[in-house]
Tab-separated table of C-alpha atoms and ligand atoms in Angstrom:
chain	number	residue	atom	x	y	z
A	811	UNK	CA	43.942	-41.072	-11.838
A	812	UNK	CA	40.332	-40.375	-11.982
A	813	UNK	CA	40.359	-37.802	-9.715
A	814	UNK	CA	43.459	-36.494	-11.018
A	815	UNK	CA	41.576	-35.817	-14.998
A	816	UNK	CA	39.181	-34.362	-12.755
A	817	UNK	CA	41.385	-31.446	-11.667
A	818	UNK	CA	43.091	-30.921	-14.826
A	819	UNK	CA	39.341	-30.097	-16.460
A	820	UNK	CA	38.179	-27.371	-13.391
A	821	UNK	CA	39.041	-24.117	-14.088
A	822	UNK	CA	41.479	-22.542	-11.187
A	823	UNK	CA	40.845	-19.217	-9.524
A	824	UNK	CA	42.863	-16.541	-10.198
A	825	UNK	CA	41.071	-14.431	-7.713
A	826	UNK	CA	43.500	-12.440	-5.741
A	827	UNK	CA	43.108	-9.025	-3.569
A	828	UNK	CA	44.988	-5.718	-2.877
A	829	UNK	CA	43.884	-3.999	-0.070
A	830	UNK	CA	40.363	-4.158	-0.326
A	831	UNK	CA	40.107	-4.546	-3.886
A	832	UNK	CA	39.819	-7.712	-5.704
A	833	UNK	CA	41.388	-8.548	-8.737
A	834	UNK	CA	39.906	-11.582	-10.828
A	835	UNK	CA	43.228	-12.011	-12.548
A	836	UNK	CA	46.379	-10.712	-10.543
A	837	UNK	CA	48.435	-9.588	-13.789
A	838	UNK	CA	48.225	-5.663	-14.265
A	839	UNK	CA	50.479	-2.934	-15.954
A	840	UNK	CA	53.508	-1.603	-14.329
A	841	UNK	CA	52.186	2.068	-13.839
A	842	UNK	CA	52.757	4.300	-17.272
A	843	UNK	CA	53.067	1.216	-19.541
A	844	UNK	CA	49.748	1.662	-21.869
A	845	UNK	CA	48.114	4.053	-19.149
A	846	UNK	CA	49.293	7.768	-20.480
A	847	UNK	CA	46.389	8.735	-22.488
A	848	UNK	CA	42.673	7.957	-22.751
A	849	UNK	CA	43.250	5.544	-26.014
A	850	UNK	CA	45.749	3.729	-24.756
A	851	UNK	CA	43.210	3.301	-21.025
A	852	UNK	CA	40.304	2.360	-23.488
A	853	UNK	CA	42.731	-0.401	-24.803
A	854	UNK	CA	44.002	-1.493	-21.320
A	855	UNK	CA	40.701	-1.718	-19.922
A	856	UNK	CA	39.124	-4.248	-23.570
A	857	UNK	CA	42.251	-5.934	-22.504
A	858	UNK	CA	42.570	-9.574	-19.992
A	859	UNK	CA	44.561	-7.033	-17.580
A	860	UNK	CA	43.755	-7.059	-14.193
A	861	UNK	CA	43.612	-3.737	-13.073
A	862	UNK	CA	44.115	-0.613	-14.660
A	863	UNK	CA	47.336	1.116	-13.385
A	864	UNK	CA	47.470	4.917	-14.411
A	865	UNK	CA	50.691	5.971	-15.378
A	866	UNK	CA	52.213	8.139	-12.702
A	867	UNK	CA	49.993	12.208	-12.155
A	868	UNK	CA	51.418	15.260	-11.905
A	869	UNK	CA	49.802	18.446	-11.134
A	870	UNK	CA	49.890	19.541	-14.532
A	871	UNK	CA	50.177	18.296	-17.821
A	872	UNK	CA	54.223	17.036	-18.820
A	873	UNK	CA	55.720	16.040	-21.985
A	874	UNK	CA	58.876	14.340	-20.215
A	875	UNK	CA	62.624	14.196	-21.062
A	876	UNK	CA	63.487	14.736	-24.756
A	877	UNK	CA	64.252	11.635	-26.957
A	878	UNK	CA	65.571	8.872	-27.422
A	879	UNK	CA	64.234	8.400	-23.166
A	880	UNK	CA	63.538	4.610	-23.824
A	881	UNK	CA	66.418	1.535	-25.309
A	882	UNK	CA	65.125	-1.651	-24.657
A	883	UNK	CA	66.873	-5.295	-26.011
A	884	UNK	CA	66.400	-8.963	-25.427
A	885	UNK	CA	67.604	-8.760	-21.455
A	886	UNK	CA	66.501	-5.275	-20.378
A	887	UNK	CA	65.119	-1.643	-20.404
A	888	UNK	CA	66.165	1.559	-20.051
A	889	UNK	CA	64.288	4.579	-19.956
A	890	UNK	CA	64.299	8.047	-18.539
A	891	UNK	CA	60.705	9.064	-19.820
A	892	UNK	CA	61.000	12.003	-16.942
A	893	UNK	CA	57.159	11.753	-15.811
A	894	UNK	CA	55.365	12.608	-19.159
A	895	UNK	CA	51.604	12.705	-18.306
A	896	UNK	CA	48.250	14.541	-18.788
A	897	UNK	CA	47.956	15.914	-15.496
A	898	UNK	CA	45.937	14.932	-12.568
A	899	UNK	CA	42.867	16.166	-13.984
A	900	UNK	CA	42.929	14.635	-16.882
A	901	UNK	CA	42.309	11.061	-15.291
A	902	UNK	CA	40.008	12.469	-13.117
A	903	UNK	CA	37.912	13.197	-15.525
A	904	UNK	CA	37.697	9.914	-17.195
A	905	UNK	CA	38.208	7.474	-14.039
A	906	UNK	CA	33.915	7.070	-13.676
A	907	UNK	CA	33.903	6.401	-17.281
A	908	UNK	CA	36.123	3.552	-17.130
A	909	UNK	CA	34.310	1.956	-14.274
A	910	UNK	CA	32.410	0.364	-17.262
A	911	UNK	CA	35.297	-2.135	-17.355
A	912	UNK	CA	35.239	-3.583	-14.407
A	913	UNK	CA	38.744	-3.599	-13.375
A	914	UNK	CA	40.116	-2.297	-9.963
A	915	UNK	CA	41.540	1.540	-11.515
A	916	UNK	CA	44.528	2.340	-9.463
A	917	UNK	CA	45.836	6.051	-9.200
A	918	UNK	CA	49.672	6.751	-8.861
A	919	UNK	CA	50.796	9.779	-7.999
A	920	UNK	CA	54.493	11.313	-8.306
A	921	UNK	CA	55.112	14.984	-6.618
A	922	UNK	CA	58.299	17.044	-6.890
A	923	UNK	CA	57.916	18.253	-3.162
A	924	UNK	CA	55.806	17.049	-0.202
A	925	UNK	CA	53.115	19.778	-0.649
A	926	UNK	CA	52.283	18.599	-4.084
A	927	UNK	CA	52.064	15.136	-2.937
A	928	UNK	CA	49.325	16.302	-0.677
A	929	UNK	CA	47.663	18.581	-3.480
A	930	UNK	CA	47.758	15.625	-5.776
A	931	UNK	CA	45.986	13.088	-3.176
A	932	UNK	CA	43.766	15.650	-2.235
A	933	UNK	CA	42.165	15.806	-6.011
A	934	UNK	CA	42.343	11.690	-6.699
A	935	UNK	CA	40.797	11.154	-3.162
A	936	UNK	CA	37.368	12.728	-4.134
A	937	UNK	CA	37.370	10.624	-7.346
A	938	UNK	CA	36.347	6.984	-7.643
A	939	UNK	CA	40.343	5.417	-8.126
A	940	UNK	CA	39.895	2.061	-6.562
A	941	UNK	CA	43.255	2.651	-4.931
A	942	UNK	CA	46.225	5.365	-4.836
A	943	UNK	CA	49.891	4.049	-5.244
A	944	UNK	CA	51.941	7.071	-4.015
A	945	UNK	CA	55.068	7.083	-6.280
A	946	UNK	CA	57.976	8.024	-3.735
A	947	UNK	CA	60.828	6.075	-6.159
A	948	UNK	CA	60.279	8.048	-10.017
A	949	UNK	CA	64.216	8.113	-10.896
A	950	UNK	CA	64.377	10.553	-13.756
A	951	UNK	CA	64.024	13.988	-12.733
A	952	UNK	CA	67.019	15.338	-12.069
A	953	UNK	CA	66.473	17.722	-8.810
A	954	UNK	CA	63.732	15.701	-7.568
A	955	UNK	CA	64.069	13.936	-4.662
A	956	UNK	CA	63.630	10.316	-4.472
A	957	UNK	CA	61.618	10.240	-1.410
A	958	UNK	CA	61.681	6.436	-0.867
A	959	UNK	CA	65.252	6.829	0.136
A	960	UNK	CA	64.169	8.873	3.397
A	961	UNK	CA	62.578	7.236	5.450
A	962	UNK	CA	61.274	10.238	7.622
A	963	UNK	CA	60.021	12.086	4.624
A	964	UNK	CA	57.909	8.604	3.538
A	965	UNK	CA	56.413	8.588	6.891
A	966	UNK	CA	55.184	12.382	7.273
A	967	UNK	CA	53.741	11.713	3.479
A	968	UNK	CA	52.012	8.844	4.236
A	969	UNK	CA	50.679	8.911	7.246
A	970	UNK	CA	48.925	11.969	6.318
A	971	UNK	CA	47.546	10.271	3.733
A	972	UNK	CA	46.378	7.620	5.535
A	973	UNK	CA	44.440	9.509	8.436
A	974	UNK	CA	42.183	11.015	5.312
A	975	UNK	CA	41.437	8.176	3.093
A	976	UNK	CA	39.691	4.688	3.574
A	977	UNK	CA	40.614	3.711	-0.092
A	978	UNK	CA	43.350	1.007	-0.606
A	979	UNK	CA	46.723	2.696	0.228
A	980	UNK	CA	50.484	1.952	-1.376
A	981	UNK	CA	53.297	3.032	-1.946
A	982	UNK	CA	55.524	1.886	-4.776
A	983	UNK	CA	59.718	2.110	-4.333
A	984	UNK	CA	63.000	0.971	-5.631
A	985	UNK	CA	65.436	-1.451	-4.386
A	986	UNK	CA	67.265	-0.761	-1.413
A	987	UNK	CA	70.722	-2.690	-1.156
A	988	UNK	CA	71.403	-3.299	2.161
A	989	UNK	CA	68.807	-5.337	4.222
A	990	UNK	CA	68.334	-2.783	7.258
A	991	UNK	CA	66.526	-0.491	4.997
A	992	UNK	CA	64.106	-3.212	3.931
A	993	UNK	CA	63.472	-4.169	7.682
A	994	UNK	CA	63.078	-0.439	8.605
A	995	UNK	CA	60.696	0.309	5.925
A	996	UNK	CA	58.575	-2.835	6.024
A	997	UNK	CA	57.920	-2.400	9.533
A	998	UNK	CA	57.317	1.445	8.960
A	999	UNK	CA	55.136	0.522	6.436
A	1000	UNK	CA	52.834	-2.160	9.222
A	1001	UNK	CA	52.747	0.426	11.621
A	1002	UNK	CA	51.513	3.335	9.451
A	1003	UNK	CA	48.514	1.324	8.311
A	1004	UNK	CA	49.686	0.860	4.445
A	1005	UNK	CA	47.680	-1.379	2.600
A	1006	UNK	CA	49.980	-2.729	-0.412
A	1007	UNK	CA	53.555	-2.397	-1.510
A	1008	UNK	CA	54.508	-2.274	-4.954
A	1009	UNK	CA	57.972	-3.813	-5.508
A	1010	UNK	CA	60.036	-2.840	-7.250
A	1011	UNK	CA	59.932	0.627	-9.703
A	1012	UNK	CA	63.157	0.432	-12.181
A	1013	UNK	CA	66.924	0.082	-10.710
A	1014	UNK	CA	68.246	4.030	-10.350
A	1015	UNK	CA	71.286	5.154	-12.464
A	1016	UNK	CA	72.291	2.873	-15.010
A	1017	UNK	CA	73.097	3.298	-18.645
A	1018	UNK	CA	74.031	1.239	-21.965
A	1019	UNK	CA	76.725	2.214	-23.966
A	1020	UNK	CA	77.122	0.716	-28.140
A	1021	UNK	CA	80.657	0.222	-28.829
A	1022	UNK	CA	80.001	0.093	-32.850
A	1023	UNK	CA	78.459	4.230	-32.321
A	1024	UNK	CA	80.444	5.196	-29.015
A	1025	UNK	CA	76.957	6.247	-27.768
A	1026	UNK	CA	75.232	5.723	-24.264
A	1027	UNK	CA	71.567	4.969	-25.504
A	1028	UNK	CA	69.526	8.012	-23.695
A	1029	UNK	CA	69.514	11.602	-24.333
A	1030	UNK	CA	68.692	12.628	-21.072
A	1031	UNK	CA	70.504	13.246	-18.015
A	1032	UNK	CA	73.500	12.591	-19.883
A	1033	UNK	CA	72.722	8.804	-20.715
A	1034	UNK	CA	71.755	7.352	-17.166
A	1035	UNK	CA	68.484	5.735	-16.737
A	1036	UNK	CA	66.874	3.320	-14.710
A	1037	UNK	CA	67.250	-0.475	-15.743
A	1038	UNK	CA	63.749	-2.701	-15.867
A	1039	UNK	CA	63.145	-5.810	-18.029
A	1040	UNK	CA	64.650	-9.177	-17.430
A	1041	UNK	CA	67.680	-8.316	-15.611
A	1042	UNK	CA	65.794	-7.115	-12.811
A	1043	UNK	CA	63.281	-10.118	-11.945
A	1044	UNK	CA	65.972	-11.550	-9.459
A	1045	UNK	CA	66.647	-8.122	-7.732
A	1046	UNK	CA	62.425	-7.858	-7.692
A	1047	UNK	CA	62.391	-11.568	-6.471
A	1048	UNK	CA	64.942	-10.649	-3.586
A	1049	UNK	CA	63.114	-7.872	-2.127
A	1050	UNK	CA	59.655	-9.724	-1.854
A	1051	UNK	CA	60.555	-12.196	-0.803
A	1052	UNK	CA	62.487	-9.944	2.217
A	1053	UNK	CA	59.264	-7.223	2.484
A	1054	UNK	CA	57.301	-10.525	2.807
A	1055	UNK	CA	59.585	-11.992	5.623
A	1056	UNK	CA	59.818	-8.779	7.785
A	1057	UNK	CA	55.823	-8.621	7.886
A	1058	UNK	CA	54.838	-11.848	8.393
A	1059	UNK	CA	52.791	-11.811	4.777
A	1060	UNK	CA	50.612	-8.689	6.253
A	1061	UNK	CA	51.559	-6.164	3.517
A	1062	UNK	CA	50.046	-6.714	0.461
A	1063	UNK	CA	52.438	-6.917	-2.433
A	1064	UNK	CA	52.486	-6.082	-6.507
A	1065	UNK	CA	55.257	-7.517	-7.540
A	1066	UNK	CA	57.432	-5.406	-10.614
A	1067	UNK	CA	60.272	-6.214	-12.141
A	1068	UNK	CA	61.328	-8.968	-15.688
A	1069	UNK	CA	57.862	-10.459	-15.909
A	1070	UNK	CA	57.645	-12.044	-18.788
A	1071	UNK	CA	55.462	-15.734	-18.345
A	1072	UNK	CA	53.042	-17.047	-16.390
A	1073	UNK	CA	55.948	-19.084	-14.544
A	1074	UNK	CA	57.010	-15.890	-13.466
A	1075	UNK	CA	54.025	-14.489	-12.348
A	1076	UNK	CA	53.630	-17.964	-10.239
A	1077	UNK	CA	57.240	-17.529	-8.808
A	1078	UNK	CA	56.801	-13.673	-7.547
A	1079	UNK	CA	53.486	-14.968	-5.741
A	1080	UNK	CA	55.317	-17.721	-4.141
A	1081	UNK	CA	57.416	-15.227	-2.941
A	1082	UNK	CA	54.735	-13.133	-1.625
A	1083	UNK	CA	53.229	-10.946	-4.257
A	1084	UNK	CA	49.447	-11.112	-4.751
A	1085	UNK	CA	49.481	-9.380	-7.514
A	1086	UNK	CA	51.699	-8.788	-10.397
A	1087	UNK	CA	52.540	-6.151	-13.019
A	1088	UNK	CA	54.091	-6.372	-16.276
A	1089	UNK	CA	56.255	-3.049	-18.113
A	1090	UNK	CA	58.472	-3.802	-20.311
A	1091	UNK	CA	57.501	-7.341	-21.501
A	1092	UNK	CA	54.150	-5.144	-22.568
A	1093	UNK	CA	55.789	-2.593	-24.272
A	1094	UNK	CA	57.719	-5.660	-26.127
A	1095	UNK	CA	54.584	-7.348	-27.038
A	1096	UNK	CA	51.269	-5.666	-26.279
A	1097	UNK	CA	48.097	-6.317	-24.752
A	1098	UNK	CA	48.097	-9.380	-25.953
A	1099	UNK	CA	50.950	-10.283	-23.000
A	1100	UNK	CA	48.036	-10.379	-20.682
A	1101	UNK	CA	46.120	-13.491	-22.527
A	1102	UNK	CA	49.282	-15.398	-23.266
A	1103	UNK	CA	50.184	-14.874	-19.727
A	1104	UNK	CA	46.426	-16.010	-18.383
A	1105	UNK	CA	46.949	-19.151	-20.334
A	1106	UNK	CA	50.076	-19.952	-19.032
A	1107	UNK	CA	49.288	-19.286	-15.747
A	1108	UNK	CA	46.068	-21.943	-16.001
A	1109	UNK	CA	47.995	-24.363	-17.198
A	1110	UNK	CA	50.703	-23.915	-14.746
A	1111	UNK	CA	48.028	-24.681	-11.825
A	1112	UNK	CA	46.248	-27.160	-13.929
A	1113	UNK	CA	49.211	-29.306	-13.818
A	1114	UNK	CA	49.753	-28.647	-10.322
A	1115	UNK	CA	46.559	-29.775	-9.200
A	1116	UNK	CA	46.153	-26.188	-7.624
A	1117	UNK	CA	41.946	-24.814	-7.337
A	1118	UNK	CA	42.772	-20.946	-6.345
A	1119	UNK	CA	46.117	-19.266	-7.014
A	1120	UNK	CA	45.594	-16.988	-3.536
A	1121	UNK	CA	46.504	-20.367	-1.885
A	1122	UNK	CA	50.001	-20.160	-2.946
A	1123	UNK	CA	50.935	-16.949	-2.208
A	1124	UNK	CA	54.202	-16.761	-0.081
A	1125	UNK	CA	54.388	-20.204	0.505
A	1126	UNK	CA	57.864	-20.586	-1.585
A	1127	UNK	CA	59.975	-23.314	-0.130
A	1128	UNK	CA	63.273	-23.061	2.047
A	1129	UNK	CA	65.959	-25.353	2.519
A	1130	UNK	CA	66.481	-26.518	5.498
B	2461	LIG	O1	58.439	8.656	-16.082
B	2461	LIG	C1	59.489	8.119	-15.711
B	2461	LIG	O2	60.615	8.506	-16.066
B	2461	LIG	C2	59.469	6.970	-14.792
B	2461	LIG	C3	58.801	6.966	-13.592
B	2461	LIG	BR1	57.709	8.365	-13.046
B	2461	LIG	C4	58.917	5.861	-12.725
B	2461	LIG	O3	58.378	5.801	-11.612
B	2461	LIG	N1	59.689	4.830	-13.125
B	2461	LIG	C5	60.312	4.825	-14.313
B	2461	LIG	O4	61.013	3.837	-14.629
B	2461	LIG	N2	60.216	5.908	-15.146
């Protein structure tokens, strides 16, 4: 009983590590929620985020699909924001600045072909990003390919990348739907050398539809976006939990997808993820997410008895 109070009164770790980066607190932002423009980065980085996760470079400066690109409700998002950003050098120029905060400061990076992939690593790799999360799974551009789907093309982008950097390497893709494509790229993913996964971006081609108007929600591409929020923390929960099986808890995972509490943070790192982000339940509610979360997280481990969150990662329970 004693010993029990004891516990309850220590304060856990949440120390948890990408790569070779350490986070102090594993709950970031899902890349381009709050990470677009240097006010919104000064924000994110006062915040009790994590890590800083830039929203998504292109070589030059976009202002995305026309509006409305974004319908969210109780259960889910939708959005087909079409890559709006400042441009690569934009966030180069500010990523040494920000080191001030003291957060790992992830680049992601989203090319329309393989060259500009390469053009677009080239430039972050001389800055100080902490780590580069190569986009290969943006849905919204209509004519760009969504490399994550070949497996090939992943490879020859990647392992290029790898042989010329010794920062913290990942990729972040969608959901595949049939289980041979998980094994194939898992294992792809081990032998290439990648250092994290981030699972999963937004679920490709969906749309909303109001009966009262008799309008699908998004302007662009003809209403079909791709589906976040809520309704996608069990697809999320399904493919960690499968990345995690086929290697053996090697590849680091951030976990994506319905993140709203602390419980779920602690259920995607049972199933494998070491760290977490959070999109839509930030645009929802804020910054303030990431201290409600914190404090829901500590008391989740409090109660358990549980001294460093790390401990628990991947260790969900099967039946027998
Ligand atoms: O900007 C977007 O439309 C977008 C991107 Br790049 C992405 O990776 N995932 C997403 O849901 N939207």
């Amino acid at each position: 009983m004693i010993t029990s109070k004891i516990l309850h009164t220590i304060k856990p770790s949440l120390e948890t590590s990408i790569g070779n980066i350490t986070f102090s607190f594993p709950v970031c932002n899902g890349s381009g929620v709050w990470s677009s423009s240097r006010d919104e980065l000064i924000k994110l980085g006062s915040s009790d985020a994590g890590a800083f996760v830039y929203k998504s470079m292109t070589i030059h400066e976009r202002s995305g699909n026309p509006g409305p690109r974004m319908f969210m409700n109780d259960f889910l998002s939708l959005n087909s924001m079409g890559l709006p950003n400042k441009g690569v050098k934009y966030y180069c120029d500010i990523v040494n600045e920000f080191r001030k905060y003291n957060k790992p400061q992830i680049a992601s990076i989203a090319g329309c072909s393989e060259e500009e992939y390469f053009t677009l690593f080239h430039k972050i790799n001389s800055y100080p990003f902490d780590a580069i999360e190569v986009n290969l799974s943006c849905p919204n551009i209509v004519g760009k390919r969504v490399f994550a789907y070949d497996l090939d093309a992943c490879s020859r982008i990647l392992s290029k990348m790898r042989s010329e950097t010794t920062k913290s390497l990942g990729v972040k893709l969608p959901p595949y739907v049939q289980r041979h494509e998980i094994e194939k790229m898992a294992k792809q993913l081990m032998v290439l050398g990648i250092d994290f996964v981030t699972l999963i971006n937004c679920y490709p081609l969906g749309a909303v539809i109001n009966a009262d108007t008799e309008l699908v929600s998004l302007k662009p591409n003809n209403g079909i976006g791709g589906l976040g929020g809520n309704a996608l923390k069990p697809i999320a929960l399904g493919q960690i939990l499968l990345y995690n099986q086929y290697t053996g808890g090697k590849l680091n995972i951030i976990g994506l997808g319905g993140v709203e509490t602390g419980r779920d943070v602690y259920e995607f790192m049972l199933a494998g993820a070491s760290a977490v982000g959070i999109a839509t339940t930030l645009l929802h509610e804020g910054l303030s997410a990431f201290t409600r979360i914190k404090r829901e997280l500590i008391t989740i481990l409090k109660n358990k008895h549980i001294s460093r969150l790390k401990d628990k990662i991947g260790t969900v329970r099967y039946w027998n």
